[in-house]
Amino acid sequence: MTLETLKADVAREFGTPAVVIDLDVVERNIARVQSLCDAAGVANRPHIKTHKSPVIAAMQRDAGARGITCQKIGEAEVMAAAGLDDILIAYNILGEEKIGRLGALLARTKITVAADNAVVVAGLPGAAAIAGRDLDVVVECDTGRKRAGVVTPAEAIALARDITARPGLSFAGFMLYPPDGALTDSQAFLDEAIAGVLEAGLPAPRIVSTGGTPNAFRLGGLHGTTEHRPGTYVFNDRMMLANGAARPEDCALSVFATVVSRAESWRGVLDSGSKTLTADTGGGLDGYGLILEHPDARIASFSEEHGILDLRACPNPPSIGDVVRIIPNHVCVVVNMVDRLVTVRGDRIVGELPVAARGRLT
Amino acid sequence: MTLETLKADVAREFGTPAVVIDLDVVERNIARVQSLCDAAGVANRPHIKTHKSPVIAAMQRDAGARGITCQKIGEAEVMAAAGLDDILIAYNILGEEKIGRLGALLARTKITVAADNAVVVAGLPGAAAIAGRDLDVVVECDTGRKRAGVVTPAEAIALARDITARPGLSFAGFMLYPPDGALTDSQAFLDEAIAGVLEAGLPAPRIVSTGGTPNAFRLGGLHGTTEHRPGTYVFNDRMMLANGAARPEDCALSVFATVVSRAESWRGVLDSGSKTLTADTGGGLDGYGLILEHPDARIASFSEEHGILDLRACPNPPSIGDVVRIIPNHVCVVVNMVDRLVTVRGDRIVGELPVAARGRLT
């Protein structure tokens, strides 16, 4: 078997575009980040948003992960139904429909949720009441990423107090996603929040949860961290190559695509457009993916099912009918486009893996 | 019933984010573009890429469409299985796996395919042989959009000759997607290609197929057009608002989302990120969607499940827990994210509609 025969086999068996993962690389990635967590004495709670597969979540658990992280209740429902336990839903859960489902989930699985405001906290006792057991809540803190999260330690402390005062809720600690760059601001925020909570006589934080694949490589840098939520590392992508968190051989996922047109000498068309590779720029990368066989070919623009190649810098451009492999800018959103991943080991097809939690938007 | 009760009903029954279509508006949109086609004496062959639903395709057919357009064989398979007939697959079909499926499809359904190069044409007789009947082929021409398509009339004529010479293939005409702006270049290309085909003694083109929702409003402008492939008009979106092809009341689809955080006075977070609204900029629009209740709130950036609101220009910003409706930049890619659309008529929930051909990448 060679790479060329693998490409021909995938094209013949599944057609292109095909979203392909190499399980050998997946296993190496899982082991690598687990050992980083182990070495730092930090629990690993990988985020399943990247793969949305209970099979891969179980591989992460079996390699030593303490639990998993989900972003949506629907994802947690799929994971819990497949036997995954100890789930952090890293999101503000709000509204009657979601509180009902959260309660049903909590009744049968260990669940922790995040909250960054009092409106969300006020709704959570409803889930605990449905489940008949306490719900652990971590306070989401924004230490510079400008996403969700309280933006001052004072707000974090106030929310911890609010959680503690509510029936059925247990203040469990803090969740943050340290931004790139120095950890100084995150450390100062965290130290002040922890000190404030202790000073107020509230329960000592049991959890300080950090996020992000790049941050897995500097565990220990933020004192007090108890667990980490890496996601992308399981497959990696062009963003991880760009920020140094992955080498090319760590990229487990590639999109197998066919060149279907070469309208002009300097242009080409792939059968993969924005409905496969997505319009995600990976935080400002040039083009929409790295073509492994033709790194100088630029995926310059998209239609929904066309990837337009700019071949002007490409010394040896691909021909019509060629199958190429593309490392996408952002792997998590690409996995989200498909119902199944094709699995391989090296040059050999293994089978298919359902993306079981895809489409669980709520 | 009011809009506020509808929002509460959708949130309670389906949770948010929910992708919602108003069937009253869908029906109006279908009738409107059908009457444009009828008035111009041009057959309507709507592109199902926007809705991926055989139910809506049947509504288009029943309103007078001659057939449908698909972009992928998998989409055509779903449509044919649901009883849709006379399908144009507007794409270069290439490779053994796809030729086999195309042949199986052709055996039971009237199929036309597009081709823009000789490699693709050389493979197509295989499908005709499997089906035991001729396959109609249109030559895709690029008159300025820089996507797929031959770029000169001479190439178009040569490809028509090639198609005619192949066993089992029938040269059926030309397919193009006239770019915005004057139709002069498209007309000159088309005239030269048709004259060349006739001069060469090849079969007279039976089909001249044009594409695009905005182009539906200038049918008749390109002399010789026999059929049109509008897609987005069935739902419309922020791109169609921007280019004048739709008014706000023509937008049938909106994403119902909940404000889950208001971290700072000038910021907010929606429960809809790039995995719902997609990172599609709609060709350079500002922000990632129009919030109907707060048109001055800018959806400034995304995480996968967070839409980050910039509220600095918003006089009356939304509160945590508010449900808002968002017109997405590009509706076709948003529909592609979900397995089901919620259907309403005015302020009343009707049910759900499966996006049956979603995920058919091949």
XYZ file of C-alpha atoms in Angstrom:
724
model
C 0.000 0.000 0.000
C 1.154 3.527 -0.731
C -0.343 6.955 -0.311
C -1.343 6.935 -3.982
C -3.211 3.665 -3.619
C -4.889 4.978 -0.456
C -6.102 8.039 -2.308
C -7.417 5.878 -5.136
C -9.061 3.511 -2.654
C -10.800 6.313 -0.750
C -11.994 7.944 -3.972
C -13.295 4.625 -5.302
C -14.955 3.496 -2.078
C -16.355 6.776 -0.727
C -15.977 9.335 -3.504
C -14.577 12.788 -2.864
C -14.657 15.031 -0.984
C -14.003 12.641 1.896
C -13.056 13.739 5.389
C -10.430 11.256 6.524
C -8.772 10.664 9.895
C -5.713 8.527 10.563
C -6.387 6.628 13.777
C -2.674 6.032 14.358
C -2.161 9.782 14.507
C -5.284 10.263 16.621
C -3.943 7.787 19.174
C -0.554 9.497 19.251
C -2.182 12.893 19.726
C -4.351 11.589 22.549
C -1.357 10.012 24.301
C 0.797 13.087 23.837
C -1.570 15.588 25.445
C -2.543 13.112 28.162
C 1.117 12.832 29.109
C 1.413 16.629 29.190
C -1.507 16.737 31.625
C -0.107 13.888 33.695
C 3.305 15.537 33.888
C 1.717 18.788 35.094
C -0.532 17.013 37.588
C -3.594 18.462 35.875
C -6.666 16.417 35.023
C -7.483 16.132 31.330
C -11.066 16.921 30.294
C -10.909 17.037 26.477
C -13.513 19.030 24.582
C -15.496 16.811 22.219
C -16.478 19.724 19.937
C -13.623 18.724 17.642
C -14.688 15.138 16.945
C -18.285 14.852 18.247
C -17.754 11.115 18.451
C -18.403 8.975 21.551
C -15.914 6.458 20.140
C -13.092 8.975 20.200
C -14.249 10.347 23.550
C -13.945 6.826 24.932
C -10.418 6.596 23.508
C -9.590 9.819 25.371
C -11.127 8.494 28.575
C -9.346 5.152 28.280
C -6.055 7.001 27.802
C -6.570 8.725 31.144
C -8.936 11.661 30.704
C -10.982 12.385 33.840
C -14.075 13.337 31.911
C -15.116 15.300 28.863
C -16.238 18.786 27.956
C -19.246 19.571 25.756
C -20.543 22.893 24.492
C -24.197 21.968 23.998
C -26.656 19.850 25.987
C -27.369 17.874 22.828
C -23.726 16.881 22.608
C -23.749 15.813 26.267
C -26.906 13.771 25.664
C -25.212 11.831 22.866
C -22.085 11.266 24.938
C -24.003 10.213 28.062
C -26.147 7.799 26.046
C -22.927 6.168 24.851
C -21.704 5.714 28.423
C -19.455 8.725 28.836
C -19.641 10.101 32.353
C -18.457 13.223 34.196
C -19.313 15.902 31.675
C -18.632 19.623 31.859
C -21.036 21.637 29.712
C -18.918 24.748 29.279
C -21.810 27.014 28.425
C -24.522 29.264 29.833
C -27.634 27.054 29.911
C -30.766 29.137 29.648
C -34.465 28.596 29.015
C -37.153 26.145 30.040
C -36.487 23.614 27.283
C -32.788 23.372 28.084
C -33.259 23.339 31.861
C -35.608 20.371 31.484
C -33.085 18.449 29.423
C -30.253 19.412 31.769
C -32.257 18.060 34.688
C -32.902 14.770 32.908
C -29.208 14.462 32.092
C -28.105 15.312 35.631
C -30.409 12.624 36.994
C -28.255 9.947 35.375
C -24.796 11.466 34.832
C -22.279 13.608 36.713
C -22.677 17.052 35.153
C -20.980 20.383 35.760
C -22.115 23.546 34.005
C -20.587 26.972 33.546
C -22.311 30.315 34.142
C -21.230 33.911 33.751
C -24.324 35.801 34.837
C -27.077 35.874 37.436
C -29.900 35.255 34.953
C -28.385 31.908 34.041
C -27.664 31.043 37.688
C -31.272 31.812 38.624
C -32.520 29.190 36.171
C -30.180 26.348 37.119
C -31.918 25.243 40.364
C -34.742 24.044 38.132
C -32.440 21.392 36.689
C -31.260 20.298 40.126
C -34.867 20.005 41.266
C -35.752 17.804 38.284
C -32.716 15.594 38.895
C -33.120 15.430 42.654
C -29.411 16.079 43.123
C -27.064 19.024 43.319
C -25.600 20.603 40.229
C -21.968 21.716 40.198
C -21.486 25.163 38.702
C -18.220 26.810 37.717
C -18.002 30.546 37.117
C -16.739 31.356 33.642
C -14.107 34.105 33.738
C -12.884 36.147 30.794
C -9.235 36.986 31.278
C -8.808 38.676 27.929
C -10.359 36.569 25.193
C -13.502 38.760 24.984
C -15.915 35.904 24.601
C -18.204 34.781 27.424
C -17.157 35.167 31.056
C -17.270 37.716 33.839
C -14.604 40.342 33.289
C -13.618 41.187 36.887
C -12.720 39.087 39.942
C -15.368 41.009 41.890
C -18.074 39.744 39.523
C -16.677 36.225 39.790
C -16.852 36.356 43.565
C -20.365 37.789 43.516
C -21.508 35.020 41.185
C -19.896 32.360 43.404
C -21.866 33.806 46.295
C -25.062 33.766 44.237
C -24.512 30.126 43.235
C -23.844 29.102 46.829
C -27.046 30.774 47.977
C -29.247 28.937 45.463
C -30.951 25.661 46.355
C -29.486 22.662 44.599
C -26.411 24.442 43.261
C -22.843 23.885 44.374
C -20.155 26.416 43.567
C -17.379 24.256 42.125
C -14.751 26.745 40.985
C -13.667 28.726 37.960
C -13.416 28.117 34.247
C -11.305 30.238 31.935
C -9.674 30.147 28.545
C -6.381 32.015 28.929
C -5.641 34.091 25.832
C -2.396 33.759 23.926
C 0.563 35.625 25.333
C 1.599 36.097 28.934
C -0.442 34.395 31.644
C 0.063 37.316 34.038
C -3.444 38.733 33.686
C -5.069 35.315 33.996
C -3.012 34.561 37.109
C -3.843 37.886 38.753
C -7.568 37.450 37.999
C -7.585 33.906 39.317
C -5.607 34.693 42.479
C -7.917 37.565 43.343
C -11.053 35.529 42.639
C -9.882 32.569 44.731
C -8.785 34.797 47.608
C -12.108 36.636 47.498
C -14.120 33.441 47.581
C -12.182 32.122 50.576
C -12.409 35.454 52.338
C -16.166 35.451 51.848
C -16.389 32.070 53.523
C -17.623 30.404 50.364
C -16.617 26.829 49.519
C -13.001 26.556 48.330
C -12.861 26.133 44.557
C -12.424 22.457 43.679
C -12.018 23.146 39.973
C -9.893 25.614 38.069
C -10.384 24.642 34.445
C -8.348 26.030 31.559
C -8.911 25.554 27.843
C -7.200 25.335 24.505
C -4.785 23.070 22.679
C -1.928 25.605 22.628
C -2.326 26.063 26.395
C -1.752 22.313 26.885
C 1.890 22.991 26.117
C 2.268 25.411 29.021
C 0.369 23.609 31.757
C 1.870 24.539 35.089
C 2.254 28.104 33.921
C -1.017 29.078 35.552
C -0.763 28.216 39.237
C -3.888 26.641 40.680
C -5.092 24.905 37.535
C -6.774 21.584 38.352
C -7.963 20.507 34.918
C -7.574 21.350 31.248
C -9.961 21.256 28.258
C -8.011 20.737 25.035
C -10.060 20.097 21.909
C -8.323 20.515 18.581
C -5.228 18.468 19.529
C -7.021 15.215 18.738
C -6.909 16.006 14.998
C -4.994 19.316 14.674
C -5.236 21.689 11.734
C -3.627 24.573 9.918
C -4.247 26.915 12.853
C -2.312 24.557 15.128
C 0.492 24.366 12.575
C 0.557 28.167 12.465
C 0.717 28.619 16.232
C 3.254 25.848 16.757
C 0.993 23.474 18.695
C 1.286 20.811 15.974
C 3.724 19.549 13.389
C 2.539 18.295 9.981
C 2.816 14.688 11.181
C 0.406 15.518 14.037
C -2.413 16.402 11.640
C -4.736 13.401 11.793
C -7.467 14.785 9.566
C -7.333 15.716 5.922
C -9.964 16.318 3.293
C -9.442 14.172 0.202
C -10.584 16.249 -2.762
C -10.505 15.904 -6.538
C -9.406 18.530 -9.037
C -12.438 18.740 -11.330
C -11.491 21.637 -13.586
C -8.483 23.586 -14.843
C -10.229 26.399 -16.619
C -7.087 28.391 -17.218
C -3.400 27.595 -16.813
C -3.214 29.506 -13.535
C -6.542 28.354 -12.080
C -8.087 25.137 -10.909
C -11.243 23.946 -9.194
C -11.522 21.461 -6.326
C -14.719 19.562 -5.556
C -14.602 21.011 -2.030
C -16.053 24.433 -1.330
C -17.459 26.268 1.651
C -19.892 23.423 2.379
C -16.906 21.127 3.007
C -13.888 23.168 4.089
C -15.988 26.060 5.505
C -15.274 29.767 5.137
C -13.341 29.778 8.435
C -10.130 31.746 7.895
C -8.470 30.203 10.938
C -7.948 33.627 12.437
C -6.602 35.241 9.299
C -4.641 32.515 7.504
C -3.950 32.983 3.802
C -6.331 30.793 1.824
C -8.716 28.072 2.960
C -6.452 25.097 3.553
C -3.054 23.559 2.946
C -2.842 21.165 -0.008
C -0.200 18.682 1.081
C 0.795 17.691 -2.462
C 0.871 21.303 -3.669
C 1.663 23.609 -0.763
C 2.163 26.497 -3.199
C -1.358 26.144 -4.613
C -3.603 28.629 -2.854
C -7.262 27.820 -2.121
C -8.143 31.387 -2.924
C -11.929 31.473 -2.757
C -15.035 29.353 -2.539
C -18.366 28.690 -3.981
C -20.474 26.276 -1.973
C -19.096 23.232 -3.802
C -16.108 24.724 -5.634
C -12.711 25.497 -4.151
C -10.989 27.914 -6.495
C -7.250 27.305 -6.801
C -4.804 30.054 -7.603
C -1.888 28.159 -9.154
C 0.311 31.083 -10.112
C 2.930 30.226 -7.481
C 2.637 26.486 -8.068
C 5.553 25.068 -10.080
C 3.941 21.697 -10.735
C 0.177 22.237 -10.679
C -2.294 19.380 -10.240
C -4.178 17.916 -13.202
C -7.873 17.256 -13.626
C -8.697 14.019 -11.859
C -5.892 14.277 -9.311
C -6.886 13.513 -5.741
C -5.210 15.786 -3.201
C -5.228 15.954 0.597
C -6.061 19.214 2.342
C -5.316 20.185 5.934
C -8.217 22.532 6.729
C -7.785 25.857 8.486
C -10.031 24.853 11.381
C -10.720 21.194 11.853
C -13.605 21.490 14.341
C -15.916 23.199 11.871
C -14.998 20.798 9.053
C -15.890 17.718 11.103
C -19.185 19.471 11.818
C -20.053 19.395 8.091
C -20.150 15.621 7.730
C -22.118 12.735 9.156
C -19.225 10.275 8.927
C -15.449 10.369 8.960
C -13.498 7.883 6.894
C -10.943 6.158 9.135
C -7.550 4.939 7.994
C -4.332 3.696 9.559
C -1.383 4.828 7.505
C -2.146 3.779 3.929
C -4.965 1.381 4.775
C -8.707 2.094 5.011
C -10.222 0.959 8.307
C -13.851 2.020 7.943
C -16.147 4.870 8.904
C -16.923 6.654 12.141
C -20.233 8.473 12.681
C -20.005 12.084 13.852
C -22.769 11.177 16.251
C -23.186 14.546 17.993
C -23.120 16.626 14.811
C -26.138 18.811 14.288
C -26.907 19.022 18.006
C -27.227 22.783 18.004
C -29.199 23.024 21.225
C -50.565 34.769 18.490
C -47.877 37.405 18.189
C -44.259 37.395 17.194
C -43.289 37.369 20.873
C -45.379 34.293 21.556
C -43.951 32.618 18.449
C -40.422 33.222 19.703
C -41.348 31.849 23.110
C -43.062 28.847 21.506
C -40.092 28.011 19.275
C -37.651 28.365 22.174
C -39.800 26.173 24.419
C -40.534 23.493 21.821
C -37.209 23.287 19.958
C -34.711 25.303 21.989
C -32.372 27.800 20.361
C -30.648 28.205 18.051
C -33.462 27.139 15.741
C -33.436 27.616 11.983
C -36.960 28.664 11.089
C -38.717 29.107 7.743
C -42.054 30.784 7.154
C -43.909 28.664 4.593
C -46.170 31.570 3.626
C -43.117 33.521 2.535
C -41.608 30.458 0.852
C -44.761 30.039 -1.219
C -44.775 33.718 -2.179
C -41.115 33.549 -3.204
C -41.706 30.445 -5.297
C -44.696 32.036 -7.057
C -42.869 35.313 -7.633
C -39.845 33.850 -9.417
C -41.981 31.342 -11.310
C -44.004 34.251 -12.694
C -40.792 36.039 -13.699
C -39.752 32.936 -15.629
C -43.205 32.550 -17.171
C -43.292 36.186 -18.234
C -39.889 35.816 -19.916
C -40.805 32.523 -21.573
C -37.916 30.817 -19.811
C -38.218 27.466 -18.075
C -37.565 27.477 -14.332
C -35.140 24.882 -12.998
C -34.529 25.946 -9.379
C -31.350 24.905 -7.637
C -32.084 22.813 -4.566
C -28.742 23.645 -2.902
C -30.561 26.301 -0.880
C -33.160 24.056 0.778
C -31.982 20.468 0.133
C -35.563 19.356 0.718
C -37.614 17.212 -1.671
C -40.739 18.704 -0.094
C -39.780 22.212 -1.144
C -38.530 20.962 -4.525
C -41.993 19.477 -5.081
C -43.567 22.835 -4.169
C -41.359 24.447 -6.833
C -42.306 21.796 -9.379
C -46.000 22.077 -8.577
C -45.766 25.851 -9.031
C -44.495 25.310 -12.567
C -40.794 24.533 -12.499
C -39.687 22.306 -15.380
C -37.193 20.382 -13.280
C -34.550 20.973 -10.656
C -30.835 21.613 -10.434
C -28.492 19.791 -8.045
C -24.791 20.293 -7.418
C -23.916 16.793 -6.208
C -24.977 13.300 -7.257
C -25.938 12.598 -3.655
C -28.414 15.468 -3.760
C -29.870 14.165 -7.016
C -30.189 10.684 -5.502
C -32.247 12.049 -2.604
C -34.431 14.095 -4.936
C -34.973 11.237 -7.401
C -35.860 8.841 -4.596
C -38.545 11.301 -3.542
C -40.031 11.348 -7.044
C -38.419 14.480 -8.477
C -37.635 14.033 -12.147
C -35.682 15.939 -14.807
C -32.566 16.865 -12.885
C -29.601 18.928 -14.029
C -26.445 18.131 -12.079
C -24.581 21.374 -12.703
C -21.164 19.933 -11.983
C -18.173 18.121 -13.452
C -18.751 14.462 -12.570
C -15.474 12.604 -12.320
C -14.214 9.252 -11.057
C -15.330 5.651 -11.083
C -17.456 5.846 -7.944
C -19.436 8.846 -9.203
C -19.805 7.508 -12.751
C -21.313 4.328 -11.345
C -23.846 6.261 -9.289
C -24.594 8.595 -12.179
C -25.324 5.601 -14.384
C -27.681 4.112 -11.812
C -29.470 7.431 -11.496
C -29.726 7.923 -15.255
C -31.278 4.489 -15.611
C -34.373 5.669 -13.758
C -34.489 9.477 -14.086
C -33.984 12.117 -16.759
C -30.548 13.546 -15.999
C -28.453 16.260 -17.606
C -24.894 16.952 -16.478
C -22.482 19.798 -17.067
C -18.861 19.498 -18.173
C -16.122 22.019 -18.783
C -13.219 19.802 -19.824
C -12.309 16.774 -21.924
C -11.226 14.620 -18.984
C -14.725 14.808 -17.544
C -16.339 14.236 -20.957
C -14.200 11.153 -21.502
C -15.602 9.559 -18.349
C -19.276 10.241 -18.961
C -19.960 7.493 -21.564
C -19.433 5.031 -18.723
C -22.587 6.330 -17.053
C -24.584 6.129 -20.283
C -23.408 2.541 -20.759
C -24.515 1.569 -17.273
C -27.893 3.227 -17.787
C -28.422 1.907 -21.293
C -29.578 5.334 -22.441
C -28.027 8.562 -23.661
C -26.842 11.220 -21.268
C -27.476 14.887 -22.052
C -24.425 17.067 -21.473
C -24.291 20.858 -21.374
C -21.009 22.705 -21.708
C -20.330 24.975 -18.743
C -19.103 28.388 -19.852
C -17.419 30.981 -17.676
C -18.380 34.431 -18.869
C -16.580 36.268 -16.110
C -17.353 34.701 -12.759
C -13.986 32.869 -12.597
C -15.385 29.649 -11.216
C -15.764 26.516 -13.345
C -16.414 26.742 -17.088
C -14.504 27.038 -20.330
C -13.303 30.592 -20.793
C -13.519 30.971 -24.599
C -16.225 30.187 -27.185
C -13.628 28.176 -29.126
C -13.201 25.831 -26.161
C -16.966 25.567 -25.785
C -17.318 24.583 -29.437
C -14.488 22.063 -29.196
C -16.068 20.473 -26.152
C -19.460 20.310 -27.900
C -17.739 18.476 -30.730
C -16.036 16.124 -28.279
C -19.347 15.361 -26.538
C -21.075 14.699 -29.857
C -18.351 12.272 -30.876
C -18.622 10.185 -27.711
C -20.890 7.128 -27.572
C -23.918 7.606 -25.382
C -23.528 11.365 -24.974
C -25.782 14.013 -26.426
C -24.629 17.622 -26.635
C -27.558 19.538 -25.151
C -26.369 23.120 -25.022
C -24.663 25.590 -22.725
C -24.773 26.437 -19.048
C -23.506 29.709 -17.642
C -23.822 31.917 -14.607
C -23.687 35.474 -15.883
C -21.752 37.698 -13.490
C -23.196 40.893 -12.061
C -23.067 43.927 -14.282
C -23.652 44.200 -18.001
C -24.646 41.067 -19.914
C -22.637 42.152 -22.972
C -19.757 39.711 -22.447
C -22.101 36.805 -21.728
C -24.149 37.596 -24.834
C -21.083 37.821 -27.073
C -19.697 34.537 -25.692
C -23.001 32.783 -26.137
C -23.652 34.094 -29.640
C -20.211 33.027 -30.799
C -20.504 29.597 -29.203
C -23.943 28.923 -30.695
C -22.878 30.130 -34.147
C -19.761 27.976 -33.988
C -21.704 24.886 -33.011
C -24.166 25.364 -35.882
C -21.381 26.124 -38.317
C -19.623 22.915 -37.294
C -22.758 20.948 -38.096
C -23.219 19.912 -34.461
C -26.695 19.536 -32.976
C -28.375 22.876 -32.289
C -28.278 23.716 -28.586
C -31.590 22.802 -26.957
C -30.623 24.312 -23.611
C -29.115 27.641 -22.668
C -29.223 27.647 -18.878
C -28.484 30.685 -16.743
C -28.102 30.871 -12.971
C -28.569 33.081 -9.961
C -31.387 34.712 -8.027
C -30.428 38.276 -8.982
C -30.391 37.221 -12.650
C -34.024 36.092 -12.349
C -34.945 39.768 -12.291
C -33.404 40.412 -15.691
C -34.541 37.362 -17.618
C -34.885 38.292 -21.260
C -31.731 40.359 -21.043
C -29.646 37.480 -22.347
C -31.060 36.504 -25.720
C -31.260 32.769 -26.305
C -31.793 31.717 -22.690
C -34.093 28.684 -22.457
C -34.022 27.996 -18.728
C -32.915 29.536 -15.458
C -31.488 28.084 -12.225
C -32.346 30.351 -9.285
C -31.539 29.019 -5.827
C -31.459 31.497 -2.970
C -34.796 33.171 -3.848
C -36.759 30.453 -2.092
C -35.574 31.725 1.320
C -33.454 34.849 0.566
C -30.822 36.292 2.891
C -28.722 39.315 3.736
C -26.808 39.037 0.448
C -30.075 39.250 -1.475
C -31.132 42.243 0.619
C -27.793 43.872 -0.155
C -28.008 43.328 -3.904
C -31.661 44.303 -4.141
C -33.042 40.884 -5.117
C -35.127 40.706 -1.927
C -36.945 42.955 0.488
C -37.034 42.197 4.224
C -40.514 40.681 3.863
C -39.116 38.223 1.282
C -36.721 36.658 3.799
C -38.363 33.354 4.676
C -35.598 32.008 6.904
C -34.311 33.350 10.175
C -32.233 31.888 12.961
C -33.902 32.196 16.350
C -31.123 32.715 18.879
C -30.911 33.521 22.581
C -28.715 36.139 24.208
C -26.837 34.084 26.805
C -24.373 36.620 28.162
C -23.831 40.353 28.481
C -20.285 40.370 29.784
C -19.858 44.101 29.455
C -22.260 46.938 28.715
C -21.149 47.132 25.101
C -20.890 43.389 24.451
C -23.214 40.435 24.277
C -23.096 36.760 23.372
C -25.586 34.838 21.226
C -25.946 31.054 21.397
C -25.226 30.937 17.650
C -21.671 30.887 16.378
C -19.857 29.692 13.301
C -21.396 26.222 13.630
C -24.838 27.781 13.117
C -24.548 31.033 11.165
C -21.259 30.011 9.442
C -18.242 32.248 8.827
C -19.576 33.196 5.374
C -19.197 36.949 4.974
C -21.736 37.086 2.145
C -19.175 38.594 -0.144
C -17.879 41.169 2.291
C -20.904 42.213 4.361
C -20.255 43.874 7.710
C -20.854 41.328 10.481
C -22.355 37.861 10.347
C -26.072 38.503 10.136
C -28.862 41.022 10.588
C -30.637 40.921 13.955
C -34.171 41.984 13.118
C -34.976 43.272 16.599
C -31.647 45.107 16.908
C -30.376 46.064 13.454
C -27.698 48.246 15.072
C -26.238 45.312 17.010
C -23.286 43.951 15.066
C -22.486 40.219 15.080
C -18.815 41.074 15.154
C -17.072 37.735 15.540
C -17.593 34.072 16.262
C -16.492 31.193 18.286
C -17.977 27.883 17.236
C -21.010 28.275 19.497
C -20.760 31.960 20.468
C -21.804 34.932 18.369
C -20.086 37.974 19.814
C -22.252 41.100 19.711
C -20.808 44.564 19.487
C -23.545 46.729 20.992
C -21.817 50.106 20.924
C -24.134 51.440 18.207
C -27.219 49.797 19.681
C -29.481 52.247 21.510
C -31.638 49.603 23.171
C -29.488 46.501 23.527
C -30.963 43.042 24.131
C -30.980 41.470 27.582
C -29.855 38.040 28.687
C -32.603 35.581 27.858
C -33.988 37.577 24.948
C -34.758 35.557 21.838
C -33.860 37.374 18.623
C -34.259 36.546 14.937
C -31.265 36.732 12.625
C -31.260 36.951 8.827
C -28.018 35.165 7.925
C -25.531 36.496 5.406
C -25.836 33.430 3.187
C -28.832 31.215 3.684
C -27.638 28.210 1.648
C -24.741 27.437 3.969
C -26.863 27.925 7.100
C -29.488 25.411 5.964
C -26.583 23.044 5.350
C -25.713 23.118 9.088
C -28.943 21.575 10.321
C -30.837 18.332 9.913
C -34.256 19.941 10.283
C -35.864 23.301 9.678
C -38.635 24.497 11.952
C -41.615 25.531 9.829
C -44.042 28.296 10.720
C -46.790 30.266 9.019
C -46.799 33.798 10.318
C -46.874 33.537 14.106
C -47.858 29.868 14.253
C -45.598 26.806 14.413
C -46.418 24.241 11.721
C -43.799 21.553 12.358
C -40.405 20.461 11.114
C -38.957 19.753 7.693
C -35.951 17.440 7.235
C -33.033 18.849 5.243
C -32.950 15.476 3.553
C -30.050 16.069 1.154
C -27.774 17.709 3.730
C -24.405 16.062 4.175
C -24.421 14.596 0.652
C -20.958 15.835 -0.183
C -20.335 13.439 -3.049
